[in-house]
PDB file of C-alpha atoms in Angstrom:
ATOM      1  CA  MET D1470      -4.452  12.361  21.659  1.00  0.00           C
ATOM      2  CA  THR D1471      -7.874  10.675  22.172  1.00  0.00           C
ATOM      3  CA  VAL D1472      -8.553   8.671  19.020  1.00  0.00           C
ATOM      4  CA  VAL D1473     -12.148   8.153  17.855  1.00  0.00           C
ATOM      5  CA  ALA D1474     -12.655   5.648  14.971  1.00  0.00           C
ATOM      6  CA  ILE D1475     -15.727   6.407  12.517  1.00  0.00           C
ATOM      7  CA  VAL D1476     -16.921   3.453  10.947  1.00  0.00           C
ATOM      8  CA  ASP D1477     -19.693   4.422   8.315  1.00  0.00           C
ATOM      9  CA  ASP D1478     -20.187   3.500   4.620  1.00  0.00           C
ATOM     10  CA  GLU D1479     -21.222   6.907   3.692  1.00  0.00           C
ATOM     11  CA  GLU D1480     -18.283   8.892   2.663  1.00  0.00           C
ATOM     12  CA  GLY D1481     -20.158  12.240   3.618  1.00  0.00           C
ATOM     13  CA  ILE D1482     -20.998  11.248   7.109  1.00  0.00           C
ATOM     14  CA  ARG D1483     -17.457  10.049   7.798  1.00  0.00           C
ATOM     15  CA  LYS D1484     -16.001  13.534   6.669  1.00  0.00           C
ATOM     16  CA  ALA D1485     -18.516  15.493   8.296  1.00  0.00           C
ATOM     17  CA  LEU D1486     -18.096  13.589  11.717  1.00  0.00           C
ATOM     18  CA  GLY D1487     -13.941  13.745  11.003  1.00  0.00           C
ATOM     19  CA  ARG D1488     -14.211  17.343  10.810  1.00  0.00           C
ATOM     20  CA  LEU D1489     -16.391  17.669  13.848  1.00  0.00           C
ATOM     21  CA  LEU D1490     -14.048  15.555  16.004  1.00  0.00           C
ATOM     22  CA  ARG D1491     -11.071  17.269  14.745  1.00  0.00           C
ATOM     23  CA  ALA D1492     -12.421  20.501  15.492  1.00  0.00           C
ATOM     24  CA  SER D1493     -13.206  19.472  18.883  1.00  0.00           C
ATOM     25  CA  GLY D1494      -9.619  18.437  19.471  1.00  0.00           C
ATOM     26  CA  LEU D1495      -9.960  14.565  18.919  1.00  0.00           C
ATOM     27  CA  ASP D1496      -7.965  12.435  16.515  1.00  0.00           C
ATOM     28  CA  ALA D1497     -10.305  10.662  13.904  1.00  0.00           C
ATOM     29  CA  GLU D1498      -9.841   7.750  12.001  1.00  0.00           C
ATOM     30  CA  SER D1499     -12.256   6.836   9.347  1.00  0.00           C
ATOM     31  CA  TYR D1500     -13.195   3.331   7.886  1.00  0.00           C
ATOM     32  CA  ALA D1501     -15.926   2.539   5.048  1.00  0.00           C
ATOM     33  CA  SER D1502     -16.793  -0.797   6.302  1.00  0.00           C
ATOM     34  CA  GLY D1503     -16.964  -2.949   9.453  1.00  0.00           C
ATOM     35  CA  GLN D1504     -14.382  -5.460   7.953  1.00  0.00           C
ATOM     36  CA  GLU D1505     -11.814  -2.546   7.237  1.00  0.00           C
ATOM     37  CA  PHE D1506     -12.105  -1.306  10.955  1.00  0.00           C
ATOM     38  CA  LEU D1507     -11.893  -4.693  12.392  1.00  0.00           C
ATOM     39  CA  ASP D1508      -8.502  -5.341  10.356  1.00  0.00           C
ATOM     40  CA  ALA D1509      -7.373  -2.161  11.890  1.00  0.00           C
ATOM     41  CA  ALA D1510      -8.643  -2.074  15.217  1.00  0.00           C
ATOM     42  CA  ALA D1511      -5.941  -4.148  17.336  1.00  0.00           C
ATOM     43  CA  ALA D1512      -3.093  -1.755  15.791  1.00  0.00           C
ATOM     44  CA  LEU D1513      -5.253   1.200  16.114  1.00  0.00           C
ATOM     45  CA  ARG D1514      -6.636   0.695  19.641  1.00  0.00           C
ATOM     46  CA  PRO D1515      -9.073   3.590  19.545  1.00  0.00           C
ATOM     47  CA  ASP D1516     -10.512   5.144  22.519  1.00  0.00           C
ATOM     48  CA  CYS D1517     -13.935   5.075  21.334  1.00  0.00           C
ATOM     49  CA  VAL D1518     -15.836   3.952  18.096  1.00  0.00           C
ATOM     50  CA  VAL D1519     -18.957   5.780  16.174  1.00  0.00           C
ATOM     51  CA  LEU D1520     -19.897   2.699  14.456  1.00  0.00           C
ATOM     52  CA  ASP D1521     -23.225   2.769  11.872  1.00  0.00           C
ATOM     53  CA  LEU D1522     -25.708   0.164  12.413  1.00  0.00           C
ATOM     54  CA  HIS D1523     -26.616  -0.363   8.784  1.00  0.00           C
ATOM     55  CA  MET D1524     -23.788  -1.260   6.458  1.00  0.00           C
ATOM     56  CA  PRO D1525     -23.071  -3.610   3.570  1.00  0.00           C
ATOM     57  CA  GLY D1526     -21.156  -6.589   4.598  1.00  0.00           C
ATOM     58  CA  LEU D1527     -20.840  -6.719   8.341  1.00  0.00           C
ATOM     59  CA  SER D1528     -23.467  -4.747  10.026  1.00  0.00           C
ATOM     60  CA  GLY D1529     -22.794  -2.475  13.130  1.00  0.00           C
ATOM     61  CA  LEU D1530     -24.118  -5.195  15.535  1.00  0.00           C
ATOM     62  CA  GLN D1531     -21.999  -7.834  13.928  1.00  0.00           C
ATOM     63  CA  VAL D1532     -18.840  -5.642  14.467  1.00  0.00           C
ATOM     64  CA  LEU D1533     -19.999  -4.776  18.059  1.00  0.00           C
ATOM     65  CA  ARG D1534     -20.076  -8.767  18.791  1.00  0.00           C
ATOM     66  CA  LYS D1535     -16.848  -9.354  17.105  1.00  0.00           C
ATOM     67  CA  LEU D1536     -14.994  -6.749  19.109  1.00  0.00           C
ATOM     68  CA  LYS D1537     -16.721  -7.917  22.165  1.00  0.00           C
ATOM     69  CA  ALA D1538     -15.306 -11.417  21.355  1.00  0.00           C
ATOM     70  CA  THR D1539     -11.674 -10.046  21.250  1.00  0.00           C
ATOM     71  CA  GLY D1540     -11.587  -8.868  24.718  1.00  0.00           C
ATOM     72  CA  GLN D1541     -10.404  -5.327  23.682  1.00  0.00           C
ATOM     73  CA  ARG D1542     -11.875  -2.573  26.066  1.00  0.00           C
ATOM     74  CA  LEU D1543     -13.752  -0.185  23.609  1.00  0.00           C
ATOM     75  CA  SER D1544     -16.359   2.343  24.078  1.00  0.00           C
ATOM     76  CA  ILE D1545     -18.851   1.977  21.113  1.00  0.00           C
ATOM     77  CA  ILE D1546     -21.526   4.376  20.131  1.00  0.00           C
ATOM     78  CA  ILE D1547     -23.864   2.982  17.789  1.00  0.00           C
ATOM     79  CA  ILE D1548     -25.373   5.565  14.880  1.00  0.00           C
ATOM     80  CA  THR D1549     -28.370   4.712  12.980  1.00  0.00           C
ATOM     81  CA  ALA D1550     -31.032   6.329  10.765  1.00  0.00           C
ATOM     82  CA  HIS D1551     -33.440   3.647  11.876  1.00  0.00           C
ATOM     83  CA  ASP D1552     -34.231   3.859  15.417  1.00  0.00           C
ATOM     84  CA  GLU D1553     -35.800   0.568  16.289  1.00  0.00           C
ATOM     85  CA  SER D1554     -36.486  -0.087  19.983  1.00  0.00           C
ATOM     86  CA  GLN D1555     -35.565  -4.138  19.625  1.00  0.00           C
ATOM     87  CA  THR D1556     -32.466  -3.142  17.813  1.00  0.00           C
ATOM     88  CA  ARG D1557     -31.580  -0.296  20.394  1.00  0.00           C
ATOM     89  CA  GLU D1558     -32.026  -2.707  23.334  1.00  0.00           C
ATOM     90  CA  GLN D1559     -30.036  -5.639  21.506  1.00  0.00           C
ATOM     91  CA  CYS D1560     -26.991  -3.233  20.871  1.00  0.00           C
ATOM     92  CA  LEU D1561     -27.079  -1.882  24.451  1.00  0.00           C
ATOM     93  CA  ALA D1562     -27.359  -5.562  25.613  1.00  0.00           C
ATOM     94  CA  GLU D1563     -24.326  -6.313  23.503  1.00  0.00           C
ATOM     95  CA  GLY D1564     -22.103  -3.602  25.135  1.00  0.00           C
ATOM     96  CA  ALA D1565     -22.886  -0.610  23.181  1.00  0.00           C
ATOM     97  CA  ARG D1566     -22.302   2.445  25.230  1.00  0.00           C
ATOM     98  CA  ASP D1567     -24.824   4.630  23.616  1.00  0.00           C
ATOM     99  CA  TYR D1568     -27.156   4.494  20.545  1.00  0.00           C
ATOM    100  CA  LEU D1569     -27.924   7.690  18.798  1.00  0.00           C
ATOM    101  CA  ARG D1570     -30.257   8.333  15.883  1.00  0.00           C
ATOM    102  CA  LYS D1571     -29.125  10.268  12.719  1.00  0.00           C
ATOM    103  CA  PRO D1572     -29.056  12.984  11.677  1.00  0.00           C
ATOM    104  CA  LEU D1573     -26.665  13.682  14.558  1.00  0.00           C
ATOM    105  CA  GLU D1574     -26.642  16.527  16.602  1.00  0.00           C
ATOM    106  CA  ASP D1575     -23.133  17.674  17.143  1.00  0.00           C
ATOM    107  CA  ARG D1576     -23.274  18.455  20.907  1.00  0.00           C
ATOM    108  CA  VAL D1577     -25.135  15.096  21.571  1.00  0.00           C
ATOM    109  CA  LEU D1578     -22.534  13.156  19.930  1.00  0.00           C
ATOM    110  CA  LEU D1579     -19.677  14.917  21.557  1.00  0.00           C
ATOM    111  CA  ASN D1580     -21.215  14.489  24.803  1.00  0.00           C
ATOM    112  CA  ALA D1581     -21.853  10.860  24.030  1.00  0.00           C
ATOM    113  CA  ILE D1582     -18.113  10.330  22.996  1.00  0.00           C
ATOM    114  CA  SER D1583     -17.012  12.095  26.398  1.00  0.00           C
ATOM    115  CA  ALA D1584     -19.301   9.793  28.434  1.00  0.00           C
ATOM    116  CA  ALA D1585     -18.230   6.884  26.583  1.00  0.00           C
ATOM    117  CA  MET D1586     -14.586   7.238  27.127  1.00  0.00           C
ATOM    118  CA  ARG D1587     -15.123   7.818  30.854  1.00  0.00           C
ATOM    119  CA  THR D1588     -16.493   4.119  31.093  1.00  0.00           C
ATOM    120  CA  PRO D1589     -15.412   1.738  28.391  1.00  0.00           C
ATOM    121  CA  THR D1590     -17.816  -1.241  28.224  1.00  0.00           C
ATOM    122  CA  LEU D1591     -16.520  -3.791  26.051  1.00  0.00           C
ATOM    123  CA  GLY D1592     -13.782  -6.325  27.016  1.00  0.00           C
ATOM    124  CA  MET D1593     -10.638  -5.655  28.998  1.00  0.00           C
ATOM    125  CA  ARG D1594      -8.485  -3.105  27.065  1.00  0.00           C
ATOM    126  CA  LYS D1595      -6.676  -0.943  30.076  1.00  0.00           C
TER     127      LYS D1595
END
């Protein structure tokens, strides 16, 4: 089964996204912080990561950079409530597959996940 990691400090968002993904036939694993996800990433080996940009502790961009440094081949979708063009460009340049603005439309997110899993962008997992 396809595993999607959800990394967001807001519990309500993690729960809502988890329900959406499971209803769509995907396995969802949720993490409340970037560090919590990084600690589990090697063992989990998700097919896709939905990663919040603005979190306490490690930001989504910092997590993205750390993942890139590990050499894992992961598809990362950045989600954020603040769509700033410079940040968008930076995330995409660092290897994010997509950059979506909250509130997320279900179909847009599911399409982004589907596309991201077809073309992983970070590292060398497979």
